[in-house]
Coordinates of C-alpha atoms and ligand atoms in Angstrom, one line a residue:
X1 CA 127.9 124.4 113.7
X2 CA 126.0 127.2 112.0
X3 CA 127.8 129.1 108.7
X4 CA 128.2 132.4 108.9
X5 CA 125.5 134.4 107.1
X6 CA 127.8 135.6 104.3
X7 CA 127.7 136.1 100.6
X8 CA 125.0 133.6 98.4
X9 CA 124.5 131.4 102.2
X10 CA 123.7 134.6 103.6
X11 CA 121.2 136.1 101.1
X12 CA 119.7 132.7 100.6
X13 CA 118.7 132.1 104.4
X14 CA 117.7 135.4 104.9
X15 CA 115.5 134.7 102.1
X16 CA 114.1 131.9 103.9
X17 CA 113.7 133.7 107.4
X18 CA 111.7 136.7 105.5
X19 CA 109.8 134.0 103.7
X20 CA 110.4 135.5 100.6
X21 CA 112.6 132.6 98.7
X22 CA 110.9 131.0 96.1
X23 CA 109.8 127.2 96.5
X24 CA 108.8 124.6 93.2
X25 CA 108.0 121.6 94.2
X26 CA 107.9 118.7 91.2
X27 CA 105.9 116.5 91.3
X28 CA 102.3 117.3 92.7
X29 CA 101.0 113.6 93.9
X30 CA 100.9 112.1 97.4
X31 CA 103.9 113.5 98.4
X32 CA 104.1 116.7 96.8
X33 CA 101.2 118.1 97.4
X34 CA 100.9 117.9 100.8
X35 CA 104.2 119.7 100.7
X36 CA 103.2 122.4 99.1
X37 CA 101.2 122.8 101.0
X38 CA 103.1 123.0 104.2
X39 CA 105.3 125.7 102.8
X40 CA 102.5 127.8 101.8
X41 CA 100.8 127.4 104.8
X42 CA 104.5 128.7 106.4
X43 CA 104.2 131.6 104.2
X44 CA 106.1 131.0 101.1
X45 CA 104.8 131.6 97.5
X46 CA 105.2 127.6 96.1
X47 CA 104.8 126.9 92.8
X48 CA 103.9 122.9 91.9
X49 CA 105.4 121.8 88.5
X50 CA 103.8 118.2 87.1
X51 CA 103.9 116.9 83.8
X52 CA 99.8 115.9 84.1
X53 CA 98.4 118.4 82.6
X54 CA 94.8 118.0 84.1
X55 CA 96.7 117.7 88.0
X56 CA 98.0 121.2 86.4
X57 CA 94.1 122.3 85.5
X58 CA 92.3 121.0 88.2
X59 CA 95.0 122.8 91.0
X60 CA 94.4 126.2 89.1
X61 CA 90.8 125.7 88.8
X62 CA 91.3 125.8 93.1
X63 CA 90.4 121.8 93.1
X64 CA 91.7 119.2 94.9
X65 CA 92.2 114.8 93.2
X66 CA 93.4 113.4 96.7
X67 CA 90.4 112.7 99.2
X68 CA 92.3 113.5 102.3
X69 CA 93.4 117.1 101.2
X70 CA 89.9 119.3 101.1
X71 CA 90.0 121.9 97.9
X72 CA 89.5 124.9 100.1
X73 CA 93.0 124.0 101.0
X74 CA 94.7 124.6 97.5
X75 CA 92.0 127.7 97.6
X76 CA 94.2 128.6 100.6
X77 CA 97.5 128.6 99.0
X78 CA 96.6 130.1 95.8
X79 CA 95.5 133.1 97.6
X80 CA 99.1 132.7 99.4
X81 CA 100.7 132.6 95.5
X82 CA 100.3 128.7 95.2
X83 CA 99.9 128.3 91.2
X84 CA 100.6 125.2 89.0
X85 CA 102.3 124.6 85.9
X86 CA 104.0 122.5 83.5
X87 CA 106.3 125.0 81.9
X88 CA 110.0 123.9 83.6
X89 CA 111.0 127.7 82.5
X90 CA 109.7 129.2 85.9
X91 CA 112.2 126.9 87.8
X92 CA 114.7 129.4 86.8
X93 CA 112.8 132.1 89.5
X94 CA 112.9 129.5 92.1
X95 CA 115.4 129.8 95.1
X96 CA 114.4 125.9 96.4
X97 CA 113.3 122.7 94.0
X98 CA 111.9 120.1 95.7
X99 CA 111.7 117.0 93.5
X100 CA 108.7 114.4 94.4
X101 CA 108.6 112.6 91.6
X102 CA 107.6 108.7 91.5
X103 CA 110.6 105.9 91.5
X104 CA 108.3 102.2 90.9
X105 CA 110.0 99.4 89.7
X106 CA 110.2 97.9 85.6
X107 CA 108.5 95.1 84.9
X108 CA 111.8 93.2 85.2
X109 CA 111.8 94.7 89.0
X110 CA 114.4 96.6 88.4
X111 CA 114.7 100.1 89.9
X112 CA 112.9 102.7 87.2
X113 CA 114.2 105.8 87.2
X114 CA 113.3 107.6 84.0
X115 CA 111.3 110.0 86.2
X116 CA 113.9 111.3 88.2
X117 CA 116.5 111.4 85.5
X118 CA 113.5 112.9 83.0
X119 CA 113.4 115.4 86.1
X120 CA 116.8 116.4 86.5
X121 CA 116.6 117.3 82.3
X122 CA 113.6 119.2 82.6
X123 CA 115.4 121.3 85.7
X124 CA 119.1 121.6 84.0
X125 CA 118.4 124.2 81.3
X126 CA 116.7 126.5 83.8
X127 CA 119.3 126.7 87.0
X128 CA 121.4 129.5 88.1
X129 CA 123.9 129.7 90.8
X130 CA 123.3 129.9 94.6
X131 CA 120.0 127.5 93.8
X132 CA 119.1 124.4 96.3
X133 CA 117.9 121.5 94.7
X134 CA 116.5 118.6 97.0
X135 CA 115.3 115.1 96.1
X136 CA 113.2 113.3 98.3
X137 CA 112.2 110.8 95.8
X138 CA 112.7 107.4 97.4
X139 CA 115.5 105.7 96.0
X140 CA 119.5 103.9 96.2
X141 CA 121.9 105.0 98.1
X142 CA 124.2 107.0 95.2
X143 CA 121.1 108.6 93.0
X144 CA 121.7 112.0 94.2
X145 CA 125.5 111.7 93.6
X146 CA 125.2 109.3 90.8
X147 CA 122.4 110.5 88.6
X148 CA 120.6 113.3 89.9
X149 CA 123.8 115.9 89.9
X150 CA 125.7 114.1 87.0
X151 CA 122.7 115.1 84.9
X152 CA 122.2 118.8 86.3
X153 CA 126.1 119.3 86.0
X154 CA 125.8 118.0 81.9
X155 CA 122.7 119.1 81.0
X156 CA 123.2 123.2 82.1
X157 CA 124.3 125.1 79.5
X158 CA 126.1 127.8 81.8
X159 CA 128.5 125.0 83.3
X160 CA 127.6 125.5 86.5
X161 CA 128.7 123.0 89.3
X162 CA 127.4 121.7 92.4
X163 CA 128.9 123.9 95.1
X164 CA 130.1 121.7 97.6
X165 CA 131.2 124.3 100.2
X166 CA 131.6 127.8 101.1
X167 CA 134.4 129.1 98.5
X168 CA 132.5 127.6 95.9
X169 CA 129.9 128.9 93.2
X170 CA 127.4 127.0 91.4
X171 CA 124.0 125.3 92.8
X172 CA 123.4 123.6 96.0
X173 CA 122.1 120.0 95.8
X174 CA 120.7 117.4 99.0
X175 CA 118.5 114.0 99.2
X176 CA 115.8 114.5 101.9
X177 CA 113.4 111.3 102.3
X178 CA 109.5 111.8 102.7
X179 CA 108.6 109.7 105.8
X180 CA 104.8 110.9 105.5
X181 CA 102.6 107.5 107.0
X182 CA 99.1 108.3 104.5
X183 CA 96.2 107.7 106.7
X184 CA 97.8 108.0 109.5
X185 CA 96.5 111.1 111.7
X186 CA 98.2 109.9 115.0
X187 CA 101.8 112.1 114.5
X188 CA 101.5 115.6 112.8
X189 CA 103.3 116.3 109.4
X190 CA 105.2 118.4 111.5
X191 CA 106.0 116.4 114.3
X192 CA 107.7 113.7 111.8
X193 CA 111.2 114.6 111.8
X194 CA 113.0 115.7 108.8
X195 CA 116.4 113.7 107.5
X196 CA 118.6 115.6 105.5
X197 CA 121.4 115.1 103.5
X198 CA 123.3 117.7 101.6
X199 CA 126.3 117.4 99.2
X200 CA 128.4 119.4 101.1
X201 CA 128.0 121.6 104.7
X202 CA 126.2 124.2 102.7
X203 CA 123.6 122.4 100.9
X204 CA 123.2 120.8 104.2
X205 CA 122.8 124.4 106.1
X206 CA 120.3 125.4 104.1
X207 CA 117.9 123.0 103.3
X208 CA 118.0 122.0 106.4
X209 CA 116.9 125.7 107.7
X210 CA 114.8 125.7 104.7
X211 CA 113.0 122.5 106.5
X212 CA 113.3 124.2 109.5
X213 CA 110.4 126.0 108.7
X214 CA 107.6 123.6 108.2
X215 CA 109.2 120.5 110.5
X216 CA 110.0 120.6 114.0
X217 CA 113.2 118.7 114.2
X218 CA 115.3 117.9 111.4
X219 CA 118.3 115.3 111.4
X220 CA 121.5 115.8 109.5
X221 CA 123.3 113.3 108.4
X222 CA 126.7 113.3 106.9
X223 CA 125.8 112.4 103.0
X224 CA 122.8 112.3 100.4
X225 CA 123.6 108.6 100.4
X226 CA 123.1 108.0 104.3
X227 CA 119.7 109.7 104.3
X228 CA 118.6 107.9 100.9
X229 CA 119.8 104.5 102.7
X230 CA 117.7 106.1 106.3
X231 CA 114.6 105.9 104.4
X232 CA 115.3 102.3 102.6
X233 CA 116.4 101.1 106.5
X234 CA 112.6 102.4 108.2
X235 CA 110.6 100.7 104.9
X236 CA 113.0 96.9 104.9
X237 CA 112.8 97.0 108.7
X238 CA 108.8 97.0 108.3
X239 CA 108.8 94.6 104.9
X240 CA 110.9 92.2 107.3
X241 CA 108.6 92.5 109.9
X242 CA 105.1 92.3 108.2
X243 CA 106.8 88.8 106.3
X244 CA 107.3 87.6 109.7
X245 CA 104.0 88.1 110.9
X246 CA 102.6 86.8 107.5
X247 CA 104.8 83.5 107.6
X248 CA 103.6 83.5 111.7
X249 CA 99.9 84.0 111.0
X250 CA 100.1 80.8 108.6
X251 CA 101.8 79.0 111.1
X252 CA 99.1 79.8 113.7
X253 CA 96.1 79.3 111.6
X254 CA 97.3 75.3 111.6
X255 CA 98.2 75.3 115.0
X256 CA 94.6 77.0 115.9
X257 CA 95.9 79.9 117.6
X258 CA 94.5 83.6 116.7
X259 CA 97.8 85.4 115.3
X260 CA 95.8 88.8 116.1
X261 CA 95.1 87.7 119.9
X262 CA 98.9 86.8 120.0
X263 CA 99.6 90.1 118.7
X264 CA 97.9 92.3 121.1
X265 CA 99.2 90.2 124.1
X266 CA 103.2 91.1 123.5
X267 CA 102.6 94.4 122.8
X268 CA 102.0 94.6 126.4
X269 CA 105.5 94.5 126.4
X270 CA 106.9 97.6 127.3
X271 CA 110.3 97.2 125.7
X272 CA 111.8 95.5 122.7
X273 CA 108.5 94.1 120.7
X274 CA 106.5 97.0 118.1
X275 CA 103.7 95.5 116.6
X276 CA 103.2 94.7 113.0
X277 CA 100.1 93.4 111.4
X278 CA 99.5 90.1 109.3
X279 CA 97.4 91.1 106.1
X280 CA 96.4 90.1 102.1
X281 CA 99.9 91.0 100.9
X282 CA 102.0 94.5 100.9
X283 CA 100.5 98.0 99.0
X284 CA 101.4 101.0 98.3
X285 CA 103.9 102.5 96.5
X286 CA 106.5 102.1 99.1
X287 CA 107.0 99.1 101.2
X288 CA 106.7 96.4 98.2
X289 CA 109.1 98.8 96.2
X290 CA 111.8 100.6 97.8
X291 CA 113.1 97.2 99.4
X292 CA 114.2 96.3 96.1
X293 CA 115.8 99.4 95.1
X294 CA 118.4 98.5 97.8
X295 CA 119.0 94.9 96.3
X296 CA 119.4 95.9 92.9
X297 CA 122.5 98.3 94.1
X298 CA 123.9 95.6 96.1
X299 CA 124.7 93.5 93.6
X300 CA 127.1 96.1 92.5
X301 CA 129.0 95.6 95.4
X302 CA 128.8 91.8 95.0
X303 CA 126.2 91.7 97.9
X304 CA 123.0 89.7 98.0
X305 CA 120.2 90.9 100.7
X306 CA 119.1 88.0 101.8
X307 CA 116.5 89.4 104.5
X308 CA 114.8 91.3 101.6
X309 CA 114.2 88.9 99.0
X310 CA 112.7 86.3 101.8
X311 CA 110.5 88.8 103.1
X312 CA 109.5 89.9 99.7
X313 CA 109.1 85.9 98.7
X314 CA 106.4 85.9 101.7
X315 CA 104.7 88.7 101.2
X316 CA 104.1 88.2 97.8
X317 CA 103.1 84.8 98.0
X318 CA 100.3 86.2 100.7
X319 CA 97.3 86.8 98.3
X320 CA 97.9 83.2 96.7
X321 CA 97.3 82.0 100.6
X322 CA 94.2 84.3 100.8
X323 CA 92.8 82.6 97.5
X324 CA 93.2 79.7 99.1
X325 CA 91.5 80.0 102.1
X326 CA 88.8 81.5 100.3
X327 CA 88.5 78.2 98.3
X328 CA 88.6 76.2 101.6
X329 CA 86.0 78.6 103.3
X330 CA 83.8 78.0 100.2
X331 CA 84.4 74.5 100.3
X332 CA 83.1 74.3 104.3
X333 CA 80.0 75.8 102.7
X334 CA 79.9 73.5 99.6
X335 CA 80.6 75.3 97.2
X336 CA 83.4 75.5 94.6
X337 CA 85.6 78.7 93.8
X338 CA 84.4 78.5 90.1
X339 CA 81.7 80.0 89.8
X340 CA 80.9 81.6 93.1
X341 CA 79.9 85.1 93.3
X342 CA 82.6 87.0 95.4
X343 CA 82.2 90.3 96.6
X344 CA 85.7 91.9 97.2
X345 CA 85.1 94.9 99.8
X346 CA 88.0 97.3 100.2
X347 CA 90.2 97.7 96.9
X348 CA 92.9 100.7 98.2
X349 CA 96.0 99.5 99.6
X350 CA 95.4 100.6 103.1
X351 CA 93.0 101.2 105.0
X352 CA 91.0 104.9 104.7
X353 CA 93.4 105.9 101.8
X354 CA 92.6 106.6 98.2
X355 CA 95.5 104.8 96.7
X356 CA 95.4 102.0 94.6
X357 CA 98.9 101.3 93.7
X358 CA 100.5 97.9 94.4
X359 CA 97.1 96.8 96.3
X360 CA 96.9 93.6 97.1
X361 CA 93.3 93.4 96.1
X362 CA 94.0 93.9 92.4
X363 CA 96.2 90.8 92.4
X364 CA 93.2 88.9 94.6
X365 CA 90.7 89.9 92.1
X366 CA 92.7 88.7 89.2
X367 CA 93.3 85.7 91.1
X368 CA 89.8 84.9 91.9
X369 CA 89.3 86.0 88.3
X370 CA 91.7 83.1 86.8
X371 CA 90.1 80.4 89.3
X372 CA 86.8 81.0 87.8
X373 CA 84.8 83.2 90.2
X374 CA 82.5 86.0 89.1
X375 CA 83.8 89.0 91.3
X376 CA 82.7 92.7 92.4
X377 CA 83.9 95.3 94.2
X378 CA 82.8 98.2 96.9
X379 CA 85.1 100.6 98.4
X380 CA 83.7 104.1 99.0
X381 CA 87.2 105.5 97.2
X382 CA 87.1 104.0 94.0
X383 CA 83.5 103.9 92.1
X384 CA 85.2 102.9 89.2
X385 CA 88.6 100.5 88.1
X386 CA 90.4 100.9 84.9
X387 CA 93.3 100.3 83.9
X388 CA 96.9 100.7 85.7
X389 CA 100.3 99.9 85.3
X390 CA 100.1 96.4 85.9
X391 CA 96.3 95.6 85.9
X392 CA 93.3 96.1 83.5
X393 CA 90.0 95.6 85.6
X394 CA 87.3 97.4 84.1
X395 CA 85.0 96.8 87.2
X396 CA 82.3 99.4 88.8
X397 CA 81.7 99.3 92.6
X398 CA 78.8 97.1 93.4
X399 CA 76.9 99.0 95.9
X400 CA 77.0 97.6 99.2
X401 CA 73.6 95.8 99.4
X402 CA 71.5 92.3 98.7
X403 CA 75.2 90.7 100.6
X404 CA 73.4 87.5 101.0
X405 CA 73.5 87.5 97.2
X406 CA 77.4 86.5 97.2
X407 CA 78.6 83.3 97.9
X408 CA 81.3 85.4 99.9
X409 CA 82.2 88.4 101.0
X410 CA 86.2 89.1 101.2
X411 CA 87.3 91.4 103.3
X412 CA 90.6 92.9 101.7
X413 CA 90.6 96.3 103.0
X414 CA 89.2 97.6 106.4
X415 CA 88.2 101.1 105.9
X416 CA 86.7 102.4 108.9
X417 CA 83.4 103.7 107.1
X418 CA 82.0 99.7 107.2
X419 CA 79.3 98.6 109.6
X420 CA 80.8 94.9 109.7
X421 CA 78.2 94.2 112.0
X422 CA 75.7 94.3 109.5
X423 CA 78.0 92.8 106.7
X424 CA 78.5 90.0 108.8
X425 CA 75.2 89.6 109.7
X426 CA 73.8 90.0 105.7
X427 CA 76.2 88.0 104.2
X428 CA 76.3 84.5 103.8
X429 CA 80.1 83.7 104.2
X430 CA 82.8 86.1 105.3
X431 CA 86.5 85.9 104.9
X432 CA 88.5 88.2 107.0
X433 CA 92.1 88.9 106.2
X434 CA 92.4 91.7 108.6
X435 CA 90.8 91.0 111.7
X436 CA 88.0 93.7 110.4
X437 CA 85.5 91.4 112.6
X438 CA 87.6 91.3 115.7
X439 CA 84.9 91.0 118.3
X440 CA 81.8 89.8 116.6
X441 CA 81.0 86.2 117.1
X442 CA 79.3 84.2 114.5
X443 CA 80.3 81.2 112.1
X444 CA 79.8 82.7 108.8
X445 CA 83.9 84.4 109.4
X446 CA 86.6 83.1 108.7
X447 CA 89.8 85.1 109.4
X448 CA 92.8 84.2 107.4
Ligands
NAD501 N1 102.9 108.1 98.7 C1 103.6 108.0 99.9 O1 103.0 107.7 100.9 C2 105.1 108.1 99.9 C3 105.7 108.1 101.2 C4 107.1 108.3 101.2 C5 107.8 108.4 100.1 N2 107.2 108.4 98.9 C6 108.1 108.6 97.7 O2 107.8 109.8 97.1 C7 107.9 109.8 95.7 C8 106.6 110.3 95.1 O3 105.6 109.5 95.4 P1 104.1 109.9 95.3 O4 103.3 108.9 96.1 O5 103.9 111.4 95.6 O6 103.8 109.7 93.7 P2 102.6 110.2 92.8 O7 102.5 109.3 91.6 O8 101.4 110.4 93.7 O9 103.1 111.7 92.4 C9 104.1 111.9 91.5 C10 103.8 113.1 90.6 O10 104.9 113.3 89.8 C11 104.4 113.7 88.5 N3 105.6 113.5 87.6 C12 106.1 112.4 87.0 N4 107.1 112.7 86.2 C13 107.3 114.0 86.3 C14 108.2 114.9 85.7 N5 109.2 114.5 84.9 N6 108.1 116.2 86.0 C15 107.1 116.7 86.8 N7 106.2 115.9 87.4 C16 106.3 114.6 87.1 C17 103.3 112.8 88.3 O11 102.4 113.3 87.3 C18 102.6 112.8 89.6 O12 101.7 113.8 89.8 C19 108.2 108.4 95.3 O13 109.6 108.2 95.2 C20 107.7 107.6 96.5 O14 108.4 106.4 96.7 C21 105.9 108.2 98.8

């Protein structure tokens, strides 16, 4: 049921209806941008807060840094009111704070969040009553409850409170996760319905008519913690269910059967069967993450999440088994790992998408790496790889001719932009572990 437009509710949503509230969004990457984006297109003056300083620049200079979002678009929204900045004093003019900062794991794989907490400091000296403030950060069930408003509630020297309903004054506070699919262009942003989950019916109201206006549908649900634990349920459910067809494609590959052929068939299925892909391991910064967000907090409650570490067991042993086949492919053609000249094509996670994080083919490369081989790289997103979080590469993209120069060519990542007829026929040896070749006949592939 609706709340009655009254008092700070009532202000606030006209506010919204007028397109005249003010939206920061923290956090200007993958997620954030695109979400600015949105809002400005909608009509409202956003303004993107980011600690990187040249994200900060290069979005005021009317660039863009993410291939898929053109820089006439962030041209579009600064003539809408769109600016950037890394001074956390402007969050104080803001009516809505949208938080889109990263949650990765530690080293220890443990869930890291220094950013969110480092967040919620930055935001706490600057709020003021009647202001919504909405995580959509991945993460636990209990972060907006646990860490997120015990921070804002400390750390703001007026004392406010989170005002949990009607009668009550002080700031507004809700978890809303981003179910964005990158590279996906099937389902508009829009057409992806929005989960939200306020603390309290009036943080619910209105971020969920503050949603309202860039998504079609959203979904309320009764608690920050059931939409945080919404978003951890979509991303295990597919970590489950690419482990299965990992372990599966294994299987098949001794019992000569093509997994991918087996695939397509019971998807015919009208009922009961989606289908999920076998591949070189999980990417991104979501599926080989979040999973284990949910199995660190269960332990609190004396819980172990059995599905999730299995699935994560597979998946992660998945570029060890690519390695191998590799080795066996090289083997056919007489010739030992050490030593021969791999080309790696495809380093982003996914396919078409400029994101390296978690990709499989950084932990391939290393592993070809160790085993001796002399490797290079081509993928159209990435001329150069440097140095991450968890890998130091230092490698330059080997331009994509003289392919019956390698010993092999591994296909890791299937970006559309390849003509894998003509890799296939220039190369001497190709290892497919995305069915990148589906339909081309010839001896030199080997799918794994
Ligand atoms: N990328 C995706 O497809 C996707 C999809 C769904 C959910 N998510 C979730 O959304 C969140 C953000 O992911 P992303 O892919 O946009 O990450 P990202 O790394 O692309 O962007 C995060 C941005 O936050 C900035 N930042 C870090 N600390 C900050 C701080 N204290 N104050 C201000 N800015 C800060 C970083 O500089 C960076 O620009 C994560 O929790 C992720 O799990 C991501």
């Amino acid at each position: 049921m609706a709340l009655a437009v009254t008092g700070t509710t009532g202000e606030w949503r006209k506010k919204i209806e007028g397109r005249t509230a003010r939206i920061g969004v923290i956090g200007m990457g993958y997620v954030g941008l695109p979400l600015m984006l949105l809002f400005s297109e909608a009509g409202f003056r956003v303004t993107g807060f980011d600690i990187d300083e040249k994200k900060v620049t290069t979005l005021n200079e009317g660039g863009s840094y993410i291939v898929r979002i053109p820089a006439t678009e962030i041209q579009a929204a600064q003539r809408a009111g769109f600016r950037a900045t890394s001074d956390f004093a402007a969050i104080t003019e803001m009516d809505a704070v949208i938080v889109c900062v990263p949650t990765p794991l530690t080293d220890f794989h443990e869930p890291d969040l220094s950013y969110v907490q480092a967040t919620a400091e930055a935001i706490a000296p600057h709020l003021r009553t009647g202001q919504l403030i909405v995580l959509e950060s991945t993460t636990y069930p209990g972060t907006t409850e646990e860490e997120l408003i015990p921070i804002l509630e400390a750390k703001n020297p007026q004392g406010l409170h989170v005002a949990r309903d009607t009668q009550a004054e002080g700031f507004y506070v809700a978890f809303s996760p981003e179910r964005e699919d990158p590279g996906n262009d099937t389902v508009a942003r829009r057409d992806i319905p929005k989960v939200v989950g306020g603390a309290g019916q009036v943080a619910q109201e209105l971020a969920a008519s503050l949603y309202g206006t860039i998504f079609n549908r959203t979904v309320p649900v009764s608690t920050p913690a059931t939409a945080e634990m919404t978003k951890l349920l979509e991303n295990i459910y597919r970590c489950v269910n690419i482990a299965l067809v990992n372990e599966l494609k294994q299987l098949c590959e001794r019992m000569g059967i093509d997994i991918f052929e087996v695939i397509d068939a019971a998807k015919t299925k009208p009922f009961g069967f989606q289908a999920f892909y076998p591949g070189p391991g999980l990417g991104g910064h979501c599926i080989p993450i979040d999973p284990f967000y949910l199995s660190w907090k269960a332990k609190q409650f004396d819980f172990r999440t059995r599905f999730i570490e299995l699935a994560g067991e597979v998946n992660t042993a998945m570029p060890y088994y690519v390695i191998e086949r590799t080795a066996d492919a090289l083997n056919e053609h007489e010739k030992a790992l050490k030593k021969a000249k791999v080309l790696v094509l495809g380093m982003s996670y996914k396919r078409d998408v400029d994101d390296l994080r978690e990709s499989p083919s950084l932990t391939i490369i290393e592993l070809l790496r160790q085993k001796g081989a002399i490797v290079s790289y081509n993928d159209p997103y990435f001329p150069y790889v440097g140095q991450g979080r968890h890998y130091h590469l230092d490698m330059h993209c080997a331009p994509l001719e003289n392919l019956g120069e390698y010993d092999c060519v591994l296909i890791v990542t299937d970006h559309s932009d390849y003509d894998y007829e003509r890799i296939v026929r220039e190369s001497k040896l190709v290892v497919d572990t995305r069915n990148a070749t589906k339909g081309i006949v010839s001896e030199k592939i080997v799918r794994c």
